[in-house]
Short mmCIF file of C-alpha atoms in Angstrom, two decimals:
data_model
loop_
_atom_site.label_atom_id
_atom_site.label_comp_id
_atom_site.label_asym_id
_atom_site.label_seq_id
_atom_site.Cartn_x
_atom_site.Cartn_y
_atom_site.Cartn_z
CA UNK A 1 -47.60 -30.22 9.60
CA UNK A 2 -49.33 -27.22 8.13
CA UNK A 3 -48.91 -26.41 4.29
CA UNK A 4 -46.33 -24.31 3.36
CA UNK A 5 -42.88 -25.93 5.65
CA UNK A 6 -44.06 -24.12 8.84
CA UNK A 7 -43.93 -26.37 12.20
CA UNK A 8 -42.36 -26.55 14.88
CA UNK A 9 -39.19 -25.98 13.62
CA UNK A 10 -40.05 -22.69 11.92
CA UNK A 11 -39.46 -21.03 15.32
CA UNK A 12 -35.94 -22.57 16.39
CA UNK A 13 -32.88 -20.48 16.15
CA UNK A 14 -29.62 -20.90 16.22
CA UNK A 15 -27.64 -17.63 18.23
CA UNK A 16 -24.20 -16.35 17.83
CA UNK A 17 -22.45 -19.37 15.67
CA UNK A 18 -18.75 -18.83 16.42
CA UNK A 19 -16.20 -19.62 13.44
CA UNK A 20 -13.07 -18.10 15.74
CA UNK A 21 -11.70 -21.58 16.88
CA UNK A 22 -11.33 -24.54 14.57
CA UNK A 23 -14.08 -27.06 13.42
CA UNK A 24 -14.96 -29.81 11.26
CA UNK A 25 -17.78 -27.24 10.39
CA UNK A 26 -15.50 -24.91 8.28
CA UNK A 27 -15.27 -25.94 5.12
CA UNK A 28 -11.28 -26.40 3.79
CA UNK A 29 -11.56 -24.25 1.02
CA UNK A 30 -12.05 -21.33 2.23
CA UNK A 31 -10.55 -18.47 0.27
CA UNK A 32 -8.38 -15.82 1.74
CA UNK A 33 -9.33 -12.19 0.91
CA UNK A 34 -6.51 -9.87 0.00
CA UNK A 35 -7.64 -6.40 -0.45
CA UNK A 36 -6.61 -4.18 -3.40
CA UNK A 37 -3.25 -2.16 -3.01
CA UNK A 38 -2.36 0.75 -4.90
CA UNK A 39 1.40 0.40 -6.33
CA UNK A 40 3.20 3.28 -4.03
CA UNK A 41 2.28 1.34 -1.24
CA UNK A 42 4.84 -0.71 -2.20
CA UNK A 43 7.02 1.54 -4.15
CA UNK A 44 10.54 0.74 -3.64
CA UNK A 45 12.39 3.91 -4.16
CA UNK A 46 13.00 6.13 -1.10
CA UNK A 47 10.34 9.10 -1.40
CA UNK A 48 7.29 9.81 0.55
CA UNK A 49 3.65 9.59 -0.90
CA UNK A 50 0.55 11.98 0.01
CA UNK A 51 -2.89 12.39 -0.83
CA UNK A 52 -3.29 8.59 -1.82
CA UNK A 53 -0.82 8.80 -4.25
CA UNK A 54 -1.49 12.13 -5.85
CA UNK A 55 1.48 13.86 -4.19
CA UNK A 56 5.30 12.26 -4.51
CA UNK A 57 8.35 13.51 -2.71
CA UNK A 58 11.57 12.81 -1.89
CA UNK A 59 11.91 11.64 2.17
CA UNK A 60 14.34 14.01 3.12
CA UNK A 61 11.75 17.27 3.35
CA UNK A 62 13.18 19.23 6.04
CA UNK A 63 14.93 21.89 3.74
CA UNK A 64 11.61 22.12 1.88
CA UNK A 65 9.80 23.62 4.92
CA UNK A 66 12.79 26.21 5.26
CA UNK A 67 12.05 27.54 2.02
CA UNK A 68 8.51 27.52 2.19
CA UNK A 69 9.20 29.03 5.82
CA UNK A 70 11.21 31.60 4.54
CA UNK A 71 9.19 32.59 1.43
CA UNK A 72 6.00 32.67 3.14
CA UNK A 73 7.25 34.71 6.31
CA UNK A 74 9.11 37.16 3.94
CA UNK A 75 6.07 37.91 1.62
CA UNK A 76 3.75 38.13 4.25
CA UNK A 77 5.61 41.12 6.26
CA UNK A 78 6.35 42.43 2.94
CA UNK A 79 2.48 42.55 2.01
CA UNK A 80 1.67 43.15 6.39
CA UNK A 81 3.94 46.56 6.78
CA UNK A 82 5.64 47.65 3.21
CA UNK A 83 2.75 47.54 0.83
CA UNK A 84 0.12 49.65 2.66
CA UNK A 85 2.22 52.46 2.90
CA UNK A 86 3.87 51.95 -0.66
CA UNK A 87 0.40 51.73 -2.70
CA UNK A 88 -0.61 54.84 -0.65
CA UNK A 89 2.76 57.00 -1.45
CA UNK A 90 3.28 55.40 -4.59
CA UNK A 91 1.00 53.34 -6.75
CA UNK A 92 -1.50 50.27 -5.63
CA UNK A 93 -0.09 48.15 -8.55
CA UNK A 94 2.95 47.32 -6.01
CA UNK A 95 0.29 44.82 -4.26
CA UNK A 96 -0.93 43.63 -7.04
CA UNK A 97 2.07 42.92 -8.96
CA UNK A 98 4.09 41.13 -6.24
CA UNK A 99 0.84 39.27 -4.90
CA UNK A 100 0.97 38.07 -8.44
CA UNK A 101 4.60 36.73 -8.46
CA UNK A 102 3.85 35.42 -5.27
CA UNK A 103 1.25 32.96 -6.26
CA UNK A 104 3.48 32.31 -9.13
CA UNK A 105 6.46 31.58 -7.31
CA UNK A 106 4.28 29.22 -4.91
CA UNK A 107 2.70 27.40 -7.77
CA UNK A 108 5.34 26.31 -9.61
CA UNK A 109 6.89 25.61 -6.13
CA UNK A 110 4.65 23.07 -5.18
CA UNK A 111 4.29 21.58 -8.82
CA UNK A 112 8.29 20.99 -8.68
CA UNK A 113 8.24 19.41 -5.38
CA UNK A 114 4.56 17.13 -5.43
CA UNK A 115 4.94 15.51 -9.12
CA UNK A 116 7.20 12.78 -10.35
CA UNK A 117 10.38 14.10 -11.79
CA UNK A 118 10.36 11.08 -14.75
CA UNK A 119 11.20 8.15 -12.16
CA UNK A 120 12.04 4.66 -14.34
CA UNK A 121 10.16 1.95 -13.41
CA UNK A 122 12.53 -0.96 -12.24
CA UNK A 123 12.38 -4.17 -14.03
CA UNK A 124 10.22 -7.00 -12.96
CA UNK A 125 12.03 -10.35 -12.33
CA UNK A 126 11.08 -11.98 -15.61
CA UNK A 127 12.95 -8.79 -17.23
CA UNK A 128 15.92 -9.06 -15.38
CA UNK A 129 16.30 -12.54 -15.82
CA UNK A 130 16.05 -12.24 -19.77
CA UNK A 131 18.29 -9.43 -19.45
CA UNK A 132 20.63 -10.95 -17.61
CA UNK A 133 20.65 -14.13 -20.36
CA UNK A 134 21.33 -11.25 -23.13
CA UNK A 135 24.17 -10.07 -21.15
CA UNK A 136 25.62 -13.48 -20.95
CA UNK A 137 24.88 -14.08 -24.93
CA UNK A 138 26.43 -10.56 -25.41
CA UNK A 139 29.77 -11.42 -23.60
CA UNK A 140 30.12 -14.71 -24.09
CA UNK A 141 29.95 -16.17 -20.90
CA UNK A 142 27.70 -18.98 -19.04
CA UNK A 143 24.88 -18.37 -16.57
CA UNK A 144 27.68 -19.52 -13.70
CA UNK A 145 30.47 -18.19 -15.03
CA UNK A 146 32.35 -14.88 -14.92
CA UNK A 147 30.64 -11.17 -15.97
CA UNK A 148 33.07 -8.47 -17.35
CA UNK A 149 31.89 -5.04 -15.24
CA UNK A 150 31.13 -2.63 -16.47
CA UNK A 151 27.93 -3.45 -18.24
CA UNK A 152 27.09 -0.81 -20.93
CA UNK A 153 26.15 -0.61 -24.29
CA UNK A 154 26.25 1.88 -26.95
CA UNK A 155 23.80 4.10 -29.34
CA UNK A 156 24.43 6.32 -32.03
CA UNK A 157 22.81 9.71 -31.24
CA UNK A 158 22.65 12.55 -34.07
CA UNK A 159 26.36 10.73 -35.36
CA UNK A 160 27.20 10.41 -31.87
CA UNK A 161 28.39 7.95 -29.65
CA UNK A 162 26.36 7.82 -26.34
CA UNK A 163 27.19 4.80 -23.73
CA UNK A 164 24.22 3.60 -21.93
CA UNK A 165 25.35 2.07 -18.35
CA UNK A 166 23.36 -0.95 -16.43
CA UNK A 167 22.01 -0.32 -13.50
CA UNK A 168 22.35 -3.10 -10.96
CA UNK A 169 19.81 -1.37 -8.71
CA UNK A 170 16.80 -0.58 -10.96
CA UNK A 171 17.60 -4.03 -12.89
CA UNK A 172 18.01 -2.14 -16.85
CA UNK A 173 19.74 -0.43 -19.04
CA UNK A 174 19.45 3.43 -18.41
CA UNK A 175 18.40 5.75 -21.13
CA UNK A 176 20.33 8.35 -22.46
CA UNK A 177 20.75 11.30 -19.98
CA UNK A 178 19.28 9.15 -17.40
CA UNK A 179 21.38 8.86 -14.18
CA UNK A 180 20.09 6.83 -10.64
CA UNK A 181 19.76 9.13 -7.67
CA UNK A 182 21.75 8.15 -4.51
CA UNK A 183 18.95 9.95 -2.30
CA UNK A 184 15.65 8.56 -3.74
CA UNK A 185 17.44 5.25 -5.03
CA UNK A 186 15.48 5.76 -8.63
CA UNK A 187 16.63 5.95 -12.06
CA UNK A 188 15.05 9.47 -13.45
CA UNK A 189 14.93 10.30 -17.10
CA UNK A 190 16.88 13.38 -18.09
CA UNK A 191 18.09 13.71 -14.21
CA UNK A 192 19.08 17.04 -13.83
CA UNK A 193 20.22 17.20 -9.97
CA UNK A 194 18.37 16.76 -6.92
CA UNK A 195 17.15 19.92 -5.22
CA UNK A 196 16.79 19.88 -1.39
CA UNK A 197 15.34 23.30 -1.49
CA UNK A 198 11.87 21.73 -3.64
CA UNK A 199 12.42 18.49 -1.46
CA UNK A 200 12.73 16.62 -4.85
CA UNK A 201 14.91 15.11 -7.93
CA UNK A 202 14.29 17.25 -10.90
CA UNK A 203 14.35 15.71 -13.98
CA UNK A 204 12.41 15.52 -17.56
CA UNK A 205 8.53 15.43 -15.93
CA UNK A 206 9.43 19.16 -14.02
CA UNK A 207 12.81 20.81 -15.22
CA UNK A 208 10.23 23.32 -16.71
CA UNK A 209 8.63 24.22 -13.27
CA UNK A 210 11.51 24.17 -11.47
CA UNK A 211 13.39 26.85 -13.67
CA UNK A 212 10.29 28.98 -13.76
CA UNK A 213 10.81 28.92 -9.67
CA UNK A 214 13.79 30.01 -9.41
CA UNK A 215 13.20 32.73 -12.22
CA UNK A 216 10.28 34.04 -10.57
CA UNK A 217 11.72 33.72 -7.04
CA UNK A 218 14.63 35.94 -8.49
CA UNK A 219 11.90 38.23 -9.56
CA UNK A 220 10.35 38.44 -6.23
CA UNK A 221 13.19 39.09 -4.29
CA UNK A 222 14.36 41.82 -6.25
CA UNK A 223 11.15 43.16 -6.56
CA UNK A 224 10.95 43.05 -2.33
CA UNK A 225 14.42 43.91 -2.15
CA UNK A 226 13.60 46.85 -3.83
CA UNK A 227 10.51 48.35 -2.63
CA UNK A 228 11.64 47.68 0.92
CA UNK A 229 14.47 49.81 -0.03
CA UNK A 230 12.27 52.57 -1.07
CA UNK A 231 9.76 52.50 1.49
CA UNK A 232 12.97 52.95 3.93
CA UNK A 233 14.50 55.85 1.85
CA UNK A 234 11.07 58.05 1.80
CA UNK A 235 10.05 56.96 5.65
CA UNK A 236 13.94 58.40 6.08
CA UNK A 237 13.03 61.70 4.39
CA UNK A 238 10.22 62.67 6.92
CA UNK A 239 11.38 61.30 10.21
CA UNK A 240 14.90 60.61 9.71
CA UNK A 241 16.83 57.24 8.66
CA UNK A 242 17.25 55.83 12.67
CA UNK A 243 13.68 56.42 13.27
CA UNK A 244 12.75 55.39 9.86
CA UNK A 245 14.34 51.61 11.08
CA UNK A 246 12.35 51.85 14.54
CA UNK A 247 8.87 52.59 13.08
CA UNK A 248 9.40 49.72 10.75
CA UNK A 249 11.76 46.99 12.27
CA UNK A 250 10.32 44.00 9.40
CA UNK A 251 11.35 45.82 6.89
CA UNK A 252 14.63 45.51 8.12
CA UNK A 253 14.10 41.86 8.30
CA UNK A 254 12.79 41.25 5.13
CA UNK A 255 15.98 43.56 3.55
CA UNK A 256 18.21 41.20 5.58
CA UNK A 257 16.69 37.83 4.36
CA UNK A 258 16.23 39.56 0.46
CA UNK A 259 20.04 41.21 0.54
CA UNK A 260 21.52 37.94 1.31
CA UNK A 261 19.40 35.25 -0.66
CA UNK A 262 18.95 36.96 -4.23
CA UNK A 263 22.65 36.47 -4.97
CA UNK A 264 22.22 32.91 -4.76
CA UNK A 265 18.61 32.72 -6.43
CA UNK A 266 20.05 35.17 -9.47
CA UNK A 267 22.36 33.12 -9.67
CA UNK A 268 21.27 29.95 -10.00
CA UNK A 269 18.57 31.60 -12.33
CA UNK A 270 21.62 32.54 -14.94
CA UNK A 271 23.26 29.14 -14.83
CA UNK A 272 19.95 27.31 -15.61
CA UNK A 273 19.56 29.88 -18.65
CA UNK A 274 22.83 28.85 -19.71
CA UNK A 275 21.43 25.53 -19.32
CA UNK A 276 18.40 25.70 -21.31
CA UNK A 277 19.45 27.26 -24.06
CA UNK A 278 22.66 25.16 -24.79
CA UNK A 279 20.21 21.99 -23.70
CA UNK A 280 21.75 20.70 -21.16
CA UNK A 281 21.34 19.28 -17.72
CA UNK A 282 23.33 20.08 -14.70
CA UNK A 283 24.65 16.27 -14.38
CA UNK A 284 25.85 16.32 -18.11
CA UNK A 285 27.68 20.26 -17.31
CA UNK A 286 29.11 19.02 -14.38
CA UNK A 287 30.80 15.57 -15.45
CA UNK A 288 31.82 18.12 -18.97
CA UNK A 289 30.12 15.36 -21.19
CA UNK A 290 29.95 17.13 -24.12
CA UNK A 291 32.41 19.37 -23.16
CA UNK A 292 35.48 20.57 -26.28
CA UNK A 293 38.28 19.68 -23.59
CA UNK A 294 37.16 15.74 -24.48
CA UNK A 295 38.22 16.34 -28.42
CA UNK A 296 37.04 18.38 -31.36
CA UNK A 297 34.85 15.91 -32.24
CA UNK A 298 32.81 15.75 -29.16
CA UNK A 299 29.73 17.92 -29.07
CA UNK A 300 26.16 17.97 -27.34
CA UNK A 301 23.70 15.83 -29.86
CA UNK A 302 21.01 16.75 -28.00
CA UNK A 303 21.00 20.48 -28.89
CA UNK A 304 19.19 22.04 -31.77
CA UNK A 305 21.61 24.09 -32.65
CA UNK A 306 19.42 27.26 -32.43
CA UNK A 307 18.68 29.13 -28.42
CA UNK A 308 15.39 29.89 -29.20
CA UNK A 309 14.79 26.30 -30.43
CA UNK A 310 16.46 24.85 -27.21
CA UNK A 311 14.34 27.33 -25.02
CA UNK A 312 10.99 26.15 -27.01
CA UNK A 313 11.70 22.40 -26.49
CA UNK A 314 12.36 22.91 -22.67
CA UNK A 315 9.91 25.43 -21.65
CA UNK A 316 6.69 24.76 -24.34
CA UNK A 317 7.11 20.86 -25.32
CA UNK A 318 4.49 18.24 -24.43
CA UNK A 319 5.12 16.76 -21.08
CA UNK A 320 5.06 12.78 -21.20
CA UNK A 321 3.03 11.19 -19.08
CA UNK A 322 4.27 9.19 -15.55
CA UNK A 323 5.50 5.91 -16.18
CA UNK A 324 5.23 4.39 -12.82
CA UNK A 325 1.56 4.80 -12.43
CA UNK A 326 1.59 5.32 -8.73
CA UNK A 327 -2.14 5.14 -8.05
CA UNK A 328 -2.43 2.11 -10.01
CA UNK A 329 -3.79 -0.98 -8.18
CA UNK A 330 -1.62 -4.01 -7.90
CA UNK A 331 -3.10 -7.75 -9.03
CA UNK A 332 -4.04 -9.35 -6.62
CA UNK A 333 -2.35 -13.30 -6.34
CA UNK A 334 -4.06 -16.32 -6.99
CA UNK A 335 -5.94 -16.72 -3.83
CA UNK A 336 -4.63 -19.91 -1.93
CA UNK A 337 -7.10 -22.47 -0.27
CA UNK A 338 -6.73 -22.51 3.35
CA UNK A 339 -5.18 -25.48 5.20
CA UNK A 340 -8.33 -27.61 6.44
CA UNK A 341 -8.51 -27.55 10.26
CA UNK A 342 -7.20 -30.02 12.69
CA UNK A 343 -10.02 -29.69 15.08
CA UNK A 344 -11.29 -33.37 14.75
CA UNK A 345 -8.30 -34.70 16.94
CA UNK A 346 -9.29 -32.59 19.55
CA UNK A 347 -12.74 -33.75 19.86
CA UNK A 348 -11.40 -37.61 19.98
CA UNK A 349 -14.25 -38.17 16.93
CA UNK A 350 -13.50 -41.17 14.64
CA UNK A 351 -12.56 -40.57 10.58
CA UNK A 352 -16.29 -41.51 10.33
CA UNK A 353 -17.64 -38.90 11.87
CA UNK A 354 -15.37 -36.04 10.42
CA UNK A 355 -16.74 -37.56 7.29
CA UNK A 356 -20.17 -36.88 8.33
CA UNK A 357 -19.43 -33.98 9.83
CA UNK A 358 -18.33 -32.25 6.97
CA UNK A 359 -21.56 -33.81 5.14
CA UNK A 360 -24.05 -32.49 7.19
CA UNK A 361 -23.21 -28.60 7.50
CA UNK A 362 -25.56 -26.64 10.76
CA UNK A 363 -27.99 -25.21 9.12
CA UNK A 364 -31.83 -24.24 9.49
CA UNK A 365 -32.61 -25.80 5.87
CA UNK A 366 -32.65 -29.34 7.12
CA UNK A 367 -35.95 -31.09 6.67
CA UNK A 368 -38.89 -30.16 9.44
CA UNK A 369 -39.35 -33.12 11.33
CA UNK A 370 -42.55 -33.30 13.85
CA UNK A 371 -42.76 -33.93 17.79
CA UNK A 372 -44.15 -37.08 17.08
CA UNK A 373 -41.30 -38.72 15.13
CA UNK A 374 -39.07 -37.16 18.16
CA UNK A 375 -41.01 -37.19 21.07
CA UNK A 376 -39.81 -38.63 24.39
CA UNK A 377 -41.62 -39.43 27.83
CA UNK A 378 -41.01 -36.23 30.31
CA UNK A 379 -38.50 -34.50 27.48
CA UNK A 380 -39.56 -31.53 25.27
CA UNK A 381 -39.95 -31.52 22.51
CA UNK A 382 -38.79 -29.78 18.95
CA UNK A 383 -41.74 -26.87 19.49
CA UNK A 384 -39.37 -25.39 22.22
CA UNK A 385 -36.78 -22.77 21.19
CA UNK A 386 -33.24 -24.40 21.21
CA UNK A 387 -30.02 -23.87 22.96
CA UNK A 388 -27.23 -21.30 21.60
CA UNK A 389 -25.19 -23.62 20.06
CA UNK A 390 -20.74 -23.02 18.96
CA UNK A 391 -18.49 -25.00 17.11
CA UNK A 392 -16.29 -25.10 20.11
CA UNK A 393 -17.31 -29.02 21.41
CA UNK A 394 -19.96 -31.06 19.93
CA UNK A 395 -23.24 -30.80 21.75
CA UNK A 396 -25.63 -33.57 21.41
CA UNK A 397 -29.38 -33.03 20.75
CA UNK A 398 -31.76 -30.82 23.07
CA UNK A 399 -33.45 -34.02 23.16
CA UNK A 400 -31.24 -36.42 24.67
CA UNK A 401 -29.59 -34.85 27.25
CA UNK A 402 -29.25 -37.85 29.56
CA UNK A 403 -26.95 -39.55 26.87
CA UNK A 404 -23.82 -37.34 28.02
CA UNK A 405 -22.78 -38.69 30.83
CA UNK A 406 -21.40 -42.25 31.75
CA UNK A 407 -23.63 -42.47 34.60
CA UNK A 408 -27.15 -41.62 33.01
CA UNK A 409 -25.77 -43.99 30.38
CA UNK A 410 -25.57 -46.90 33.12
CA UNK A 411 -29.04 -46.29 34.20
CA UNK A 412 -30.75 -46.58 31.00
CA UNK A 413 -28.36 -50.01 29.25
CA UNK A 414 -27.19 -52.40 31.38
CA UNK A 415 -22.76 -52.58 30.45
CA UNK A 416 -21.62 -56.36 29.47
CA UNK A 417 -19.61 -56.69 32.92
CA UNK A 418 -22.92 -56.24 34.74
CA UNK A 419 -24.67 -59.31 33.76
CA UNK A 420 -24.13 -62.00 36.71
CA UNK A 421 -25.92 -61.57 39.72
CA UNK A 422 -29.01 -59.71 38.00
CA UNK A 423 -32.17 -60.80 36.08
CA UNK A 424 -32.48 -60.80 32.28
CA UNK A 425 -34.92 -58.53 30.96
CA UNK A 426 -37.34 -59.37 27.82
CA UNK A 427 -37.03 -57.73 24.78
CA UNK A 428 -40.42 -56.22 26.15
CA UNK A 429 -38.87 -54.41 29.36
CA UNK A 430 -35.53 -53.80 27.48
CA UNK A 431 -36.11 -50.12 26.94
CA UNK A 432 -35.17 -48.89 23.31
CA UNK A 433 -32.37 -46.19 22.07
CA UNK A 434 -34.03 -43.46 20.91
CA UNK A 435 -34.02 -42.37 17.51
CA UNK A 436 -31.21 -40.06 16.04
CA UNK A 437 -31.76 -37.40 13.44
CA UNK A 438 -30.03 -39.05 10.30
CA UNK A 439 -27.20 -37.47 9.52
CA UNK A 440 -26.75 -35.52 12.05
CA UNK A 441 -23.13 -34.42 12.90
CA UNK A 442 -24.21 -33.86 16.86
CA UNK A 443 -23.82 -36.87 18.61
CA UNK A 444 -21.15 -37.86 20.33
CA UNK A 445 -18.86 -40.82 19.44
CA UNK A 446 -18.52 -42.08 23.02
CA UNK A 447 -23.16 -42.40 22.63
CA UNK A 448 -22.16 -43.97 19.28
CA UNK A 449 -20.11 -46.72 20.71
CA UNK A 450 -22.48 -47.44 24.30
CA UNK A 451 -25.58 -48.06 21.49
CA UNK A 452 -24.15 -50.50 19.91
CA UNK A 453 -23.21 -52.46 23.07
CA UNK A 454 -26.48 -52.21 24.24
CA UNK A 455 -27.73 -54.08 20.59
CA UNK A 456 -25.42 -56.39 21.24
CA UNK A 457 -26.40 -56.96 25.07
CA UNK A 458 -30.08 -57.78 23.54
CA UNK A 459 -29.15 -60.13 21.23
CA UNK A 460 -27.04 -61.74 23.48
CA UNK A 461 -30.22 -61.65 26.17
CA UNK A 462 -32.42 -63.40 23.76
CA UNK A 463 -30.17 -65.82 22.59
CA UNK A 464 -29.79 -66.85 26.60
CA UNK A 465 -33.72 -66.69 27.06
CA UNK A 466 -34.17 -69.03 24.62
CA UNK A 467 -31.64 -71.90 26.13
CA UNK A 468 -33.40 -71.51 29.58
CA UNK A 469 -36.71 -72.07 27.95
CA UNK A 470 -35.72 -75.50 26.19
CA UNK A 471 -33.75 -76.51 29.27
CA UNK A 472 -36.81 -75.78 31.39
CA UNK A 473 -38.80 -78.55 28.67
#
């Protein structure tokens, strides 16, 4: 063998080494990879997640493309067949300013509808479970027994009394102003209402962008309203008012959509005003919570007394950070070992054998052994290339391929049955097993078991040789 492990073995290969089907081969510990989940995969409110987690919406959308739909379509045959003529006839700032609110109005669109409105995350079940033992402590009652409803407790807020409620779907006790929301099934701090127009809740994390929508969307549609109006009036004044509606028939359009959407969008803009400044939210004016009808005594804690103080807190305050960290990866469990394979059974191997199977893994690093240690009469030997080998059924040795089969296995050992009527042969002509590779996990058990008859055939030949010979003296 020349210096440096190269032989004859150097060159043999094994090819394409399936681990699909079961073997004694794979090892019973293999690990299971899990790969790494962000946590809105499995976030288990109702809302819909783009962008990898960036973007966060409620699942019912479909009014959200009809405003987008009819704010897009509007502005764009305002800015297509009103503006050219207006900035001409009038001033160019009419382009500019409303292709200013327009980007406005979309911004703050889209920043109310893709961010999370102050969603609560829902306790885990360690939480629960100590809650629920507090509860039980707190009304006297065993783990089995019977629990009062409704489960609330209560704070003292600026010398008033403020009842936090349990919810049983989120698992806690709800914050003050908090309220769960039927259509995204979350608990949202300082829920205000849910919009389907922004195709979102609207609560503490974008009250402030939602209100300066609808302001500036009141803006815009007077401001179209308006200038459509006047571009109508002066077209009127040179060609008359019926041709004045034929040379221009979207500016009727956008008059039609403006005329009958800023009442609503004014609107709404005055109530939230009302809102802000008295710091409230639309759930707390609608269920009167701190309304005077409830007694003298009752009164909003939350305000600060002072409009412009309200207005400051609600438009200009710091905005806290997302507490469900959406884009956060999930741990990963404990991987579990895999269940070892029952592939020996199949093979009709011995305990032995899976034992030495699982000893002796198929690999190239074995030691180099030469074609004189292994070499056979008329059979190749280790210098050739071997055979593509699976783990499907165990293959015996290039090298003893006459040992698979029960009738090349009759040729070469004479079976115990087949002794009367034929000549004993001498240890001499008894030809000899050849050599395995030690532990080797190729040979078959059924080659195994015929070797060691044929030892025991030999001594049992010898042991008969040597009777005739002192009956012949």
């Amino acid at each position: 063998m020349p210096p440096g492990g190269g032989g004859p073995m150097k060159d043999c290969e094994y090819s394409q080494i399936s681990t699909h089907s079961s073997s004694p081969m794979e090892s019973p510990h293999k690990k299971k990879k899990i790969a790494a989940r962000r946590k809105w995969e499995v976030f288990p409110g109702r809302n819909k997640f783009f962008c990898n987690g960036r973007i966060m919406m409620a699942r019912q959308t479909g009014v959200f493309y009809l405003t987008l739909i009819l704010i897009l379509v509007t502005s764009g045959l305002f800015f297509a067949f009103d503006c050219p003529y207006l900035a001409v006839k009038i001033t160019p700032a009419i382009p500019v300013v409303g292709g200013i609110l327009f980007f406005f109005v979309m911004g703050t669109l889209l920043r109310t509808s893709f961010s999370d409105p102050g969603v609560l995350p829902r306790a885990t079940p360690d939480e629960a479970a100590d809650l629920e033992r507090q509860i039980d402590i707190a009304n006297g009652t065993s783990s089995g027994g019977y629990r009062p409803p409704p489960r609330t407790k209560e704070v003292i807020i600026n010398g008033q009394t403020v009842k936090l409620k349990y919810c049983f779907t989120c698992k806690i006790f709800r914050p003050p102003r908090a309220s769960h929301c039927s259509l995204c099934d979350n608990c949202v701090e300082r829920f205000d209402h849910h919009c389907p127009w922004v195709g979102n809740c609207v609560g503490k994390r974008n009250y402030r962008f939602f209100y300066m929508f609808i302001l500036s969307l009141s803006f815009l549609t007077v401001f179209i309203l308006a200038f459509v109006i006047t571009h109508v009036i002066l077209r009127s004044q040179q060609t008359g008012f019926l041709n004045a509606l034929k040379d221009s028939p979207a500016t009727v359009l956008e008059a039609v959509v403006c005329f009958f959407s800023v009442w609503s969008i004014v609107g709404l803009s005055g109530f939230h005003t009302y809102l802000i400044s008295s710091n409230q939210t639309t759930n707390e004016d609608i269920k009167g919570s701190w309304s005077n009808k409830r007694g003298k005594e009752n009164y909003n804690p939350y305000s600060y007394g002072n409009i412009f103080t309200n207005c400051c807190v609600a438009l200009c305050g710091p905005i806290s950070p997302s507490l469900i960290d959406r884009r956060g990866y999930i741990q990963p469990d404990t991987p579990q070992p895999a269940a070892p394979s029952n592939g020996i059974a199949a093979y009709g191997a011995t305990q032995s054998q899976s034992d030495m199977a699982a000893a002796t893994p198929l690999l190239q690093s074995e030691p180099s052994l030469t074609s004189d240690e292994l070499h056979l009469p008329g059979k190749p030997g280790l210098g050739t290339p071997c055979a593509s080998l699976t783990l499907g059924q165990p293959t015996p040795p290039s090298s003893l391929p006459n040992l698979t089969s029960e009738a090349a296995l009759t040729d070469i050992l004479p079976l115990k049955e087949e002794h009367v009527g034929h000549q004993f042969l001498t240890p001499e002509e008894a030809p000899s097993p050849p050599r395995m590779l030690a532990g080797s996990p190729l040979a078959h058990s059924r080659t195994m078991h015929v070797l060691g008859l044929a030892s025991q055939d030999s001594l049992h030949e010898d042991s008969v040789r040597g009777l005739v010979k002192l009956s012949s003296v």
